[in-house]
Amino acid sequence: MSSKFFAAAASGLAAFAVASGAFAQAAAPLAKAPAAPAAPAITHGAPIANLCVFSAGAVRGTSATGKALDARLKALQTTAESPLAAREKALQTKIDAFNAAAKTPAADINAREKQKADLELEQSALQRDAAHTQMELVATADTAQQTYSTELQPAVISAYQSKQCGVLLERSAVAIFNPAMDITAQIVSALDARGKAGSFQALERTKLTPQQAAQLAAQLQR
């Protein structure tokens, strides 16, 4: 009896692995780029009055609030992945045993066919649960990002007003600027002063019904 069906059984969590990568990106958008050569010294002109810049990524990566959010999202991902990985490992062990036994004639063809069908069902259930968990992690990251943005906005406004800015630019959109125009540190201070880091540390995974998970998956595919 052919055992080709199970040849790729170890990829049962392939879709989940892809989603985990996306979730990790949402959880930790500040992955460090490779070190660049030291830049030459720059002599800046005078700061432009009322023109300010900031880095949203640096605020997320250096503030206690942003760090708490990213750490919690990473912890939730680990908690979600662990039982699925354990199930996948156990299933693969069963499949390896089945494939080994399939190389010899079966004493009971019906029993072997039933075993194959049971393994197929188990694999399908694992894939279904992994896909559902994937959507819950995506929903969790989305909700967390919305909450973080709600906290970030007043911090940005506070720093903007305290520095009497007339224009605020994202630092990544500016090639070179006088560091005196950078209000990132002030935004970090204002964000952390809101005292919301603890609330992110208590963030829980968003629970979805199968219908909600399917709707979210459809939205992501558009």
Coordinates of N, CA and C in Angstrom, one line a residue:
M1 N 0.9 -1.2 0.0 CA 0.0 0.0 0.0 C 0.9 1.2 0.0
S2 N 0.5 2.2 -0.8 CA 1.3 3.4 -0.9 C 1.2 4.2 0.4
S3 N 2.3 4.8 0.7 CA 2.4 5.7 1.9 C 2.8 7.1 1.5
K4 N 2.6 7.4 0.3 CA 3.0 8.8 -0.2 C 2.2 9.9 0.4
F5 N 1.0 9.6 0.9 CA 0.2 10.6 1.5 C 0.9 11.2 2.7
F6 N 1.7 10.4 3.4 CA 2.3 10.9 4.6 C 3.7 11.4 4.4
A7 N 4.2 11.5 3.2 CA 5.5 11.9 2.9 C 5.8 13.3 3.4
A8 N 4.8 14.2 3.3 CA 4.9 15.6 3.7 C 4.2 15.9 5.0
A9 N 3.9 14.9 5.8 CA 3.2 15.1 7.0 C 3.8 16.1 8.0
A10 N 5.1 16.1 7.9 CA 5.8 17.0 8.9 C 5.5 18.5 8.5
S11 N 4.9 18.7 7.3 CA 4.6 20.1 7.0 C 3.2 20.5 7.4
G12 N 2.6 19.7 8.3 CA 1.3 20.0 8.8 C 1.1 21.4 9.4
L13 N 2.2 21.9 9.9 CA 2.2 23.3 10.5 C 2.8 24.3 9.6
A14 N 3.0 24.0 8.3 CA 3.6 25.0 7.4 C 2.9 26.3 7.4
A15 N 1.6 26.3 7.3 CA 0.9 27.5 7.2 C 1.0 28.3 8.5
F16 N 1.0 27.5 9.6 CA 1.2 28.2 10.9 C 2.6 28.8 11.1
A17 N 3.6 28.1 10.5 CA 4.9 28.7 10.6 C 5.0 30.0 9.9
V18 N 4.4 30.1 8.7 CA 4.4 31.3 8.0 C 3.7 32.4 8.8
A19 N 2.5 32.1 9.4 CA 1.8 33.0 10.2 C 2.6 33.5 11.4
S20 N 3.3 32.5 12.0 CA 4.1 32.8 13.1 C 5.2 33.9 12.8
G21 N 5.7 33.8 11.5 CA 6.7 34.7 11.1 C 6.0 36.1 11.0
A22 N 4.8 36.2 10.5 CA 4.1 37.4 10.4 C 3.8 38.0 11.7
F23 N 3.4 37.1 12.6 CA 3.1 37.5 14.0 C 4.3 38.0 14.7
A24 N 5.4 37.4 14.5 CA 6.7 37.8 15.1 C 7.1 39.2 14.6
Q25 N 6.8 39.4 13.3 CA 7.1 40.7 12.8 C 6.3 41.8 13.4
A26 N 5.0 41.5 13.7 CA 4.1 42.4 14.3 C 4.5 42.6 15.8
A27 N 4.9 41.5 16.4 CA 5.3 41.6 17.8 C 6.7 42.3 18.0
A28 N 7.5 42.2 17.0 CA 8.9 42.8 17.2 C 9.3 43.5 15.9
P29 N 8.7 44.6 15.5 CA 9.0 45.2 14.3 C 10.4 45.9 14.2
L30 N 11.1 45.8 15.3 CA 12.4 46.5 15.4 C 13.6 45.6 15.2
A31 N 13.5 44.6 14.4 CA 14.6 43.7 14.3 C 15.8 44.5 13.8
K32 N 16.9 44.2 14.4 CA 18.1 45.0 14.0 C 18.6 44.7 12.7
A33 N 18.9 45.7 11.9 CA 19.5 45.5 10.6 C 21.0 45.2 10.8
P34 N 21.7 44.6 9.8 CA 23.1 44.4 9.8 C 23.9 45.6 10.1
A35 N 24.9 45.6 10.9 CA 25.7 46.8 11.2 C 26.2 47.4 10.0
A36 N 26.1 48.7 9.9 CA 26.5 49.4 8.7 C 27.9 50.0 9.0
P37 N 28.7 50.3 8.0 CA 30.0 51.0 8.2 C 29.8 52.3 8.9
A38 N 30.7 52.7 9.7 CA 30.6 54.0 10.5 C 30.5 55.1 9.5
A39 N 29.5 56.0 9.8 CA 29.2 57.1 8.9 C 30.2 58.2 9.1
P40 N 30.5 58.9 8.1 CA 31.5 60.1 8.3 C 30.8 61.1 9.2
A41 N 31.7 61.9 9.8 CA 31.2 63.0 10.7 C 30.5 64.0 9.9
I42 N 29.4 64.5 10.4 CA 28.6 65.5 9.7 C 28.5 66.8 10.5
T43 N 28.7 67.9 9.8 CA 28.5 69.2 10.5 C 27.1 69.7 10.1
H44 N 26.2 69.8 11.0 CA 24.8 70.2 10.7 C 24.7 71.7 10.7
G45 N 23.7 72.2 9.9 CA 23.4 73.6 10.0 C 22.5 73.8 11.2
A46 N 22.1 75.0 11.5 CA 21.2 75.3 12.6 C 19.9 74.5 12.5
P47 N 19.4 74.1 13.6 CA 18.1 73.4 13.6 C 17.0 74.3 13.0
I48 N 16.1 73.8 12.2 CA 15.1 74.5 11.6 C 14.0 74.7 12.7
A49 N 13.7 76.0 12.9 CA 12.7 76.3 14.0 C 11.4 75.6 13.7
N50 N 10.8 75.0 14.7 CA 9.5 74.4 14.7 C 9.4 73.1 13.8
L51 N 10.5 72.7 13.3 CA 10.5 71.4 12.5 C 11.1 70.3 13.3
C52 N 10.3 69.3 13.5 CA 10.7 68.2 14.4 C 10.7 66.8 13.7
V53 N 11.5 65.9 14.1 CA 11.4 64.5 13.6 C 11.4 63.5 14.8
F54 N 10.9 62.3 14.5 CA 10.9 61.3 15.5 C 10.9 59.9 14.8
S55 N 11.2 58.9 15.5 CA 11.2 57.5 15.0 C 10.2 56.7 15.7
A56 N 9.1 56.3 15.0 CA 8.1 55.4 15.7 C 8.7 54.1 16.1
G57 N 9.6 53.6 15.3 CA 10.3 52.3 15.6 C 11.1 52.4 16.9
A58 N 11.9 53.5 17.0 CA 12.7 53.7 18.2 C 11.8 53.9 19.4
V59 N 10.7 54.5 19.3 CA 9.8 54.7 20.4 C 9.3 53.3 20.9
R60 N 8.9 52.5 19.9 CA 8.4 51.1 20.2 C 9.5 50.3 20.9
G61 N 10.7 50.4 20.3 CA 11.8 49.6 20.8 C 12.5 50.0 22.1
T62 N 12.4 51.3 22.4 CA 13.1 51.7 23.6 C 12.2 52.1 24.8
S63 N 10.9 52.3 24.5 CA 10.0 52.6 25.6 C 9.6 51.4 26.4
A64 N 9.4 51.6 27.7 CA 9.0 50.4 28.5 C 7.6 49.9 28.0
T65 N 6.8 50.8 27.5 CA 5.5 50.4 27.0 C 5.6 49.5 25.8
G66 N 6.5 49.9 24.8 CA 6.7 49.1 23.6 C 7.3 47.8 23.9
K67 N 8.3 47.8 24.8 CA 9.0 46.6 25.2 C 8.1 45.6 25.8
A68 N 7.2 46.1 26.7 CA 6.2 45.2 27.4 C 5.3 44.6 26.4
L69 N 4.8 45.4 25.4 CA 4.0 44.9 24.4 C 4.6 43.8 23.6
D70 N 5.8 44.0 23.1 CA 6.5 43.1 22.2 C 6.9 41.8 23.0
A71 N 7.3 41.9 24.3 CA 7.6 40.8 25.1 C 6.3 39.9 25.3
R72 N 5.2 40.6 25.5 CA 4.0 39.8 25.8 C 3.5 39.1 24.5
L73 N 3.6 39.8 23.4 CA 3.2 39.1 22.1 C 4.1 37.9 21.8
K74 N 5.4 38.0 22.1 CA 6.3 36.9 21.9 C 6.0 35.8 22.8
A75 N 5.6 36.1 24.1 CA 5.3 35.0 25.0 C 4.0 34.3 24.6
L76 N 3.0 35.1 24.1 CA 1.8 34.5 23.7 C 2.0 33.6 22.5
Q77 N 2.9 34.0 21.6 CA 3.2 33.1 20.4 C 3.8 31.8 20.9
T78 N 4.8 31.9 21.8 CA 5.4 30.7 22.3 C 4.4 29.7 22.9
T79 N 3.5 30.3 23.7 CA 2.5 29.5 24.4 C 1.6 28.8 23.4
A80 N 1.3 29.5 22.3 CA 0.4 29.0 21.3 C 1.1 27.9 20.5
E81 N 2.4 28.1 20.2 CA 3.1 27.2 19.3 C 3.4 25.9 20.0
S82 N 3.7 25.9 21.3 CA 4.3 24.7 22.0 C 3.4 23.5 21.9
P83 N 2.1 23.6 22.2 CA 1.2 22.4 22.1 C 1.1 21.9 20.7
L84 N 1.1 22.8 19.8 CA 0.9 22.4 18.4 C 2.2 21.7 17.9
A85 N 3.3 22.2 18.3 CA 4.6 21.5 18.0 C 4.7 20.1 18.6
A86 N 4.2 20.0 19.8 CA 4.2 18.7 20.5 C 3.3 17.7 19.8
R87 N 2.1 18.2 19.3 CA 1.2 17.3 18.6 C 1.8 16.9 17.3
E88 N 2.4 17.8 16.6 CA 3.1 17.5 15.3 C 4.1 16.5 15.5
K89 N 4.9 16.6 16.5 CA 6.0 15.6 16.8 C 5.4 14.2 17.0
A90 N 4.3 14.2 17.9 CA 3.7 12.9 18.2 C 3.1 12.3 16.9
L91 N 2.5 13.1 16.1 CA 1.9 12.6 14.9 C 2.9 12.1 13.9
Q92 N 4.1 12.8 13.8 CA 5.1 12.4 12.9 C 5.7 11.0 13.3
T93 N 5.7 10.8 14.7 CA 6.2 9.5 15.2 C 5.3 8.4 14.7
K94 N 4.0 8.6 14.8 CA 3.0 7.7 14.4 C 3.1 7.4 12.9
I95 N 3.3 8.5 12.1 CA 3.4 8.3 10.6 C 4.6 7.6 10.2
D96 N 5.7 7.9 10.9 CA 7.0 7.1 10.6 C 6.8 5.6 10.9
A97 N 6.1 5.3 12.0 CA 5.8 3.9 12.3 C 4.9 3.3 11.3
F98 N 3.9 4.0 10.8 CA 3.0 3.5 9.8 C 3.7 3.2 8.5
N99 N 4.6 4.2 8.1 CA 5.3 4.0 6.9 C 6.3 2.9 6.9
A100 N 6.9 2.6 8.1 CA 7.8 1.5 8.2 C 7.0 0.2 8.1
A101 N 5.8 0.1 8.8 CA 5.0 -1.1 8.7 C 4.4 -1.3 7.3
A102 N 4.2 -0.2 6.6 CA 3.6 -0.4 5.3 C 4.6 -1.0 4.3
K103 N 5.8 -1.1 4.6 CA 6.8 -1.8 3.7 C 6.6 -3.3 3.7
T104 N 5.9 -3.8 4.6 CA 5.7 -5.3 4.7 C 4.2 -5.6 4.5
P105 N 3.9 -6.7 4.0 CA 2.5 -7.1 3.8 C 1.7 -7.0 5.1
A106 N 0.4 -6.5 5.0 CA -0.4 -6.4 6.2 C -1.1 -7.6 6.5
A107 N -1.1 -8.0 7.8 CA -1.9 -9.2 8.2 C -3.4 -8.8 8.1
D108 N -3.7 -7.6 8.3 CA -5.2 -7.2 8.3 C -5.2 -5.9 7.5
I109 N -5.6 -6.0 6.2 CA -5.7 -4.8 5.3 C -6.6 -3.8 5.9
N110 N -7.8 -4.2 6.4 CA -8.8 -3.3 6.9 C -8.2 -2.5 8.1
A111 N -7.5 -3.2 9.0 CA -6.9 -2.5 10.1 C -5.9 -1.4 9.7
R112 N -5.1 -1.8 8.7 CA -4.1 -0.8 8.2 C -4.8 0.4 7.5
E113 N -5.8 0.1 6.8 CA -6.6 1.2 6.1 C -7.2 2.1 7.1
K114 N -7.7 1.5 8.2 CA -8.3 2.3 9.3 C -7.3 3.2 9.9
Q115 N -6.1 2.6 10.2 CA -5.0 3.3 10.8 C -4.6 4.5 9.9
K116 N -4.5 4.3 8.6 CA -4.2 5.4 7.7 C -5.3 6.5 7.7
A117 N -6.5 6.1 7.7 CA -7.6 7.1 7.8 C -7.5 7.9 9.1
D118 N -7.3 7.2 10.2 CA -7.2 7.9 11.5 C -6.0 8.9 11.5
L119 N -4.9 8.5 10.9 CA -3.8 9.4 10.8 C -4.1 10.6 9.9
E120 N -4.9 10.4 8.8 CA -5.3 11.5 8.0 C -6.2 12.5 8.7
L121 N -7.1 11.9 9.5 CA -8.0 12.8 10.3 C -7.2 13.6 11.4
E122 N -6.2 12.9 12.0 CA -5.4 13.6 13.0 C -4.6 14.7 12.4
Q123 N -4.1 14.4 11.2 CA -3.3 15.5 10.5 C -4.2 16.6 10.1
S124 N -5.4 16.3 9.6 CA -6.3 17.4 9.2 C -6.7 18.3 10.4
A125 N -6.9 17.6 11.6 CA -7.3 18.3 12.8 C -6.1 19.2 13.2
L126 N -4.9 18.7 13.1 CA -3.8 19.5 13.5 C -3.7 20.8 12.6
Q127 N -3.8 20.6 11.3 CA -3.7 21.7 10.4 C -4.9 22.7 10.7
R128 N -6.1 22.2 11.0 CA -7.2 23.1 11.3 C -6.9 23.9 12.5
D129 N -6.4 23.2 13.6 CA -6.2 23.9 14.8 C -5.0 24.9 14.7
A130 N -4.0 24.6 13.9 CA -2.9 25.5 13.6 C -3.4 26.7 12.9
A131 N -4.2 26.5 11.9 CA -4.8 27.7 11.2 C -5.6 28.6 12.1
H132 N -6.4 28.0 12.9 CA -7.2 28.7 13.9 C -6.4 29.5 14.8
T133 N -5.4 28.9 15.4 CA -4.4 29.6 16.3 C -3.7 30.7 15.6
Q134 N -3.4 30.5 14.3 CA -2.8 31.5 13.5 C -3.6 32.8 13.5
M135 N -4.9 32.6 13.2 CA -5.8 33.7 13.2 C -6.0 34.4 14.5
E136 N -6.0 33.6 15.6 CA -6.1 34.2 16.9 C -4.9 35.1 17.2
L137 N -3.7 34.6 16.8 CA -2.5 35.4 17.1 C -2.5 36.7 16.2
V138 N -3.0 36.6 15.0 CA -3.1 37.8 14.2 C -4.0 38.8 14.8
A139 N -5.2 38.3 15.2 CA -6.2 39.2 15.9 C -5.6 39.8 17.1
T140 N -4.8 39.0 17.9 CA -4.2 39.5 19.1 C -3.3 40.7 18.8
A141 N -2.4 40.4 17.8 CA -1.4 41.5 17.4 C -2.1 42.7 16.9
D142 N -3.2 42.5 16.2 CA -3.9 43.7 15.7 C -4.5 44.5 16.8
T143 N -5.2 43.8 17.7 CA -5.8 44.5 18.9 C -4.8 45.2 19.7
A144 N -3.6 44.6 19.9 CA -2.5 45.2 20.7 C -2.0 46.4 20.0
Q145 N -1.8 46.3 18.7 CA -1.3 47.5 17.9 C -2.3 48.7 18.0
Q146 N -3.6 48.4 17.9 CA -4.6 49.4 18.0 C -4.5 50.1 19.4
T147 N -4.4 49.3 20.5 CA -4.3 49.9 21.8 C -3.0 50.7 22.0
Y148 N -1.9 50.1 21.4 CA -0.6 50.8 21.5 C -0.7 52.2 20.8
S149 N -1.3 52.2 19.6 CA -1.5 53.4 18.8 C -2.3 54.5 19.6
T150 N -3.3 54.0 20.3 CA -4.1 54.9 21.1 C -3.3 55.5 22.2
E151 N -2.4 54.8 22.8 CA -1.5 55.3 23.8 C -0.4 56.2 23.2
L152 N 0.0 55.9 22.1 CA 1.1 56.6 21.5 C 0.7 58.0 21.0
Q153 N -0.5 58.1 20.4 CA -0.9 59.4 19.9 C -0.9 60.6 20.8
P154 N -1.4 60.5 22.1 CA -1.3 61.6 23.0 C 0.1 61.9 23.4
A155 N 1.0 60.9 23.5 CA 2.4 61.1 23.8 C 3.1 61.9 22.7
V156 N 2.8 61.6 21.5 CA 3.3 62.3 20.4 C 2.9 63.8 20.4
I157 N 1.6 64.0 20.6 CA 1.0 65.3 20.7 C 1.7 66.1 21.8
S158 N 1.8 65.4 23.0 CA 2.4 66.1 24.1 C 3.8 66.6 23.9
A159 N 4.6 65.7 23.3 CA 6.0 66.1 23.0 C 6.0 67.1 21.9
Y160 N 5.2 67.0 20.9 CA 5.1 68.0 19.8 C 4.8 69.4 20.3
Q161 N 3.9 69.4 21.2 CA 3.5 70.7 21.8 C 4.5 71.3 22.7
S162 N 5.1 70.4 23.5 CA 6.1 70.9 24.5 C 7.4 71.4 23.8
K163 N 7.7 70.9 22.6 CA 8.8 71.4 21.8 C 8.5 72.5 20.8
Q164 N 7.2 72.8 20.8 CA 6.7 73.9 20.0 C 6.9 73.6 18.5
C165 N 6.7 72.3 18.1 CA 6.9 71.9 16.7 C 5.8 72.5 15.9
G166 N 6.1 72.8 14.6 CA 5.1 73.2 13.6 C 4.9 72.1 12.6
V167 N 5.9 71.3 12.5 CA 5.8 70.1 11.5 C 6.5 69.0 12.2
L168 N 6.0 67.8 12.1 CA 6.6 66.6 12.7 C 6.7 65.5 11.6
L169 N 8.0 65.1 11.3 CA 8.2 64.1 10.3 C 8.7 62.8 10.9
E170 N 8.4 61.7 10.2 CA 9.0 60.4 10.6 C 10.4 60.4 10.2
R171 N 11.3 60.0 11.1 CA 12.7 60.1 10.9 C 13.2 59.3 9.7
S172 N 12.6 58.2 9.4 CA 13.0 57.4 8.3 C 12.7 58.1 6.9
A173 N 11.9 59.1 6.9 CA 11.6 59.9 5.7 C 12.6 61.0 5.4
V174 N 13.5 61.2 6.4 CA 14.5 62.3 6.3 C 15.9 61.7 6.1
A175 N 16.6 62.1 5.1 CA 17.9 61.6 4.9 C 18.9 62.0 6.0
I176 N 19.0 63.2 6.2 CA 19.9 63.8 7.3 C 19.2 64.9 8.0
F177 N 19.4 65.0 9.3 CA 18.8 66.1 10.1 C 19.6 66.4 11.3
N178 N 19.4 67.6 11.8 CA 20.1 68.0 13.0 C 19.5 67.3 14.2
P179 N 20.3 66.5 14.9 CA 19.8 65.8 16.1 C 18.9 66.6 17.1
A180 N 19.2 67.9 17.1 CA 18.4 68.8 18.0 C 17.0 68.8 17.6
M181 N 16.6 68.4 16.4 CA 15.2 68.4 16.0 C 14.5 67.1 16.3
D182 N 15.2 66.2 16.8 CA 14.7 64.8 17.1 C 14.0 64.8 18.5
I183 N 12.7 64.5 18.5 CA 11.9 64.5 19.8 C 11.5 63.1 20.2
T184 N 12.2 62.1 19.6 CA 11.9 60.7 20.0 C 12.0 60.5 21.5
A185 N 13.1 61.0 22.1 CA 13.2 60.7 23.6 C 12.1 61.4 24.4
Q186 N 11.6 62.5 23.9 CA 10.5 63.2 24.6 C 9.2 62.4 24.5
I187 N 9.0 61.8 23.3 CA 7.8 60.9 23.1 C 7.9 59.7 23.9
V188 N 9.1 59.1 24.0 CA 9.2 57.9 24.9 C 8.9 58.2 26.3
S189 N 9.4 59.3 26.8 CA 9.1 59.7 28.2 C 7.6 60.0 28.4
A190 N 7.0 60.6 27.4 CA 5.5 60.9 27.6 C 4.7 59.6 27.5
L191 N 5.2 58.7 26.6 CA 4.4 57.4 26.5 C 4.5 56.6 27.8
D192 N 5.7 56.5 28.3 CA 5.9 55.7 29.5 C 5.3 56.4 30.8
A193 N 5.1 57.7 30.7 CA 4.5 58.4 31.8 C 3.0 58.1 31.9
R194 N 2.5 57.5 30.9 CA 1.0 57.2 30.9 C 0.8 55.9 31.7
G195 N 1.9 55.2 32.0 CA 1.8 54.0 32.9 C 1.0 52.8 32.4
K196 N 1.1 52.6 31.0 CA 0.3 51.5 30.5 C 1.1 50.2 30.2
A197 N 2.4 50.2 30.6 CA 3.2 49.0 30.3 C 2.7 47.8 31.0
G198 N 2.2 48.0 32.2 CA 1.6 46.9 32.9 C 0.4 46.2 32.3
S199 N -0.4 47.1 31.6 CA -1.6 46.6 30.9 C -1.2 45.7 29.7
F200 N -0.1 46.0 29.1 CA 0.3 45.2 28.0 C 0.9 43.8 28.5
Q201 N 1.5 43.9 29.7 CA 2.1 42.7 30.2 C 0.9 41.7 30.6
A202 N -0.3 42.2 30.7 CA -1.4 41.3 31.1 C -2.3 41.0 29.8
L203 N -1.8 41.3 28.7 CA -2.5 41.0 27.4 C -2.8 39.5 27.3
E204 N -4.0 39.2 26.9 CA -4.3 37.8 26.6 C -4.6 37.6 25.2
R205 N -4.5 36.3 24.8 CA -4.8 36.0 23.4 C -6.2 36.1 23.0
T206 N -6.5 36.8 21.9 CA -7.9 36.9 21.4 C -8.4 35.6 21.0
K207 N -9.6 35.3 21.5 CA -10.3 34.0 21.2 C -11.3 34.3 20.0
L208 N -11.3 33.4 19.0 CA -12.1 33.6 17.9 C -13.0 32.3 17.7
T209 N -14.2 32.5 17.3 CA -15.0 31.3 16.9 C -14.5 30.9 15.5
P210 N -14.8 29.6 15.1 CA -14.4 29.2 13.8 C -14.8 30.1 12.7
Q211 N -16.0 30.7 12.8 CA -16.5 31.6 11.8 C -15.7 32.9 11.8
Q212 N -15.4 33.4 12.9 CA -14.6 34.6 13.0 C -13.2 34.4 12.4
A213 N -12.6 33.3 12.7 CA -11.3 32.9 12.2 C -11.3 32.8 10.7
A214 N -12.4 32.2 10.1 CA -12.5 32.1 8.7 C -12.7 33.5 8.0
Q215 N -13.4 34.4 8.7 CA -13.6 35.7 8.1 C -12.3 36.5 8.1
L216 N -11.5 36.3 9.2 CA -10.3 37.0 9.2 C -9.3 36.5 8.2
A217 N -9.3 35.2 8.0 CA -8.4 34.6 7.0 C -8.8 35.1 5.6
A218 N -10.1 35.2 5.3 CA -10.5 35.7 4.1 C -10.1 37.2 3.9
Q219 N -10.2 38.0 4.9 CA -9.8 39.4 4.8 C -8.3 39.5 4.5
L220 N -7.5 38.6 5.1 CA -6.0 38.7 4.9 C -5.6 38.2 3.5
Q221 N -6.5 37.5 2.8 CA -6.2 37.0 1.5 C -6.6 38.0 0.4
R222 N -7.3 39.0 0.8 CA -7.7 40.0 -0.2 C -6.5 40.9 -0.6

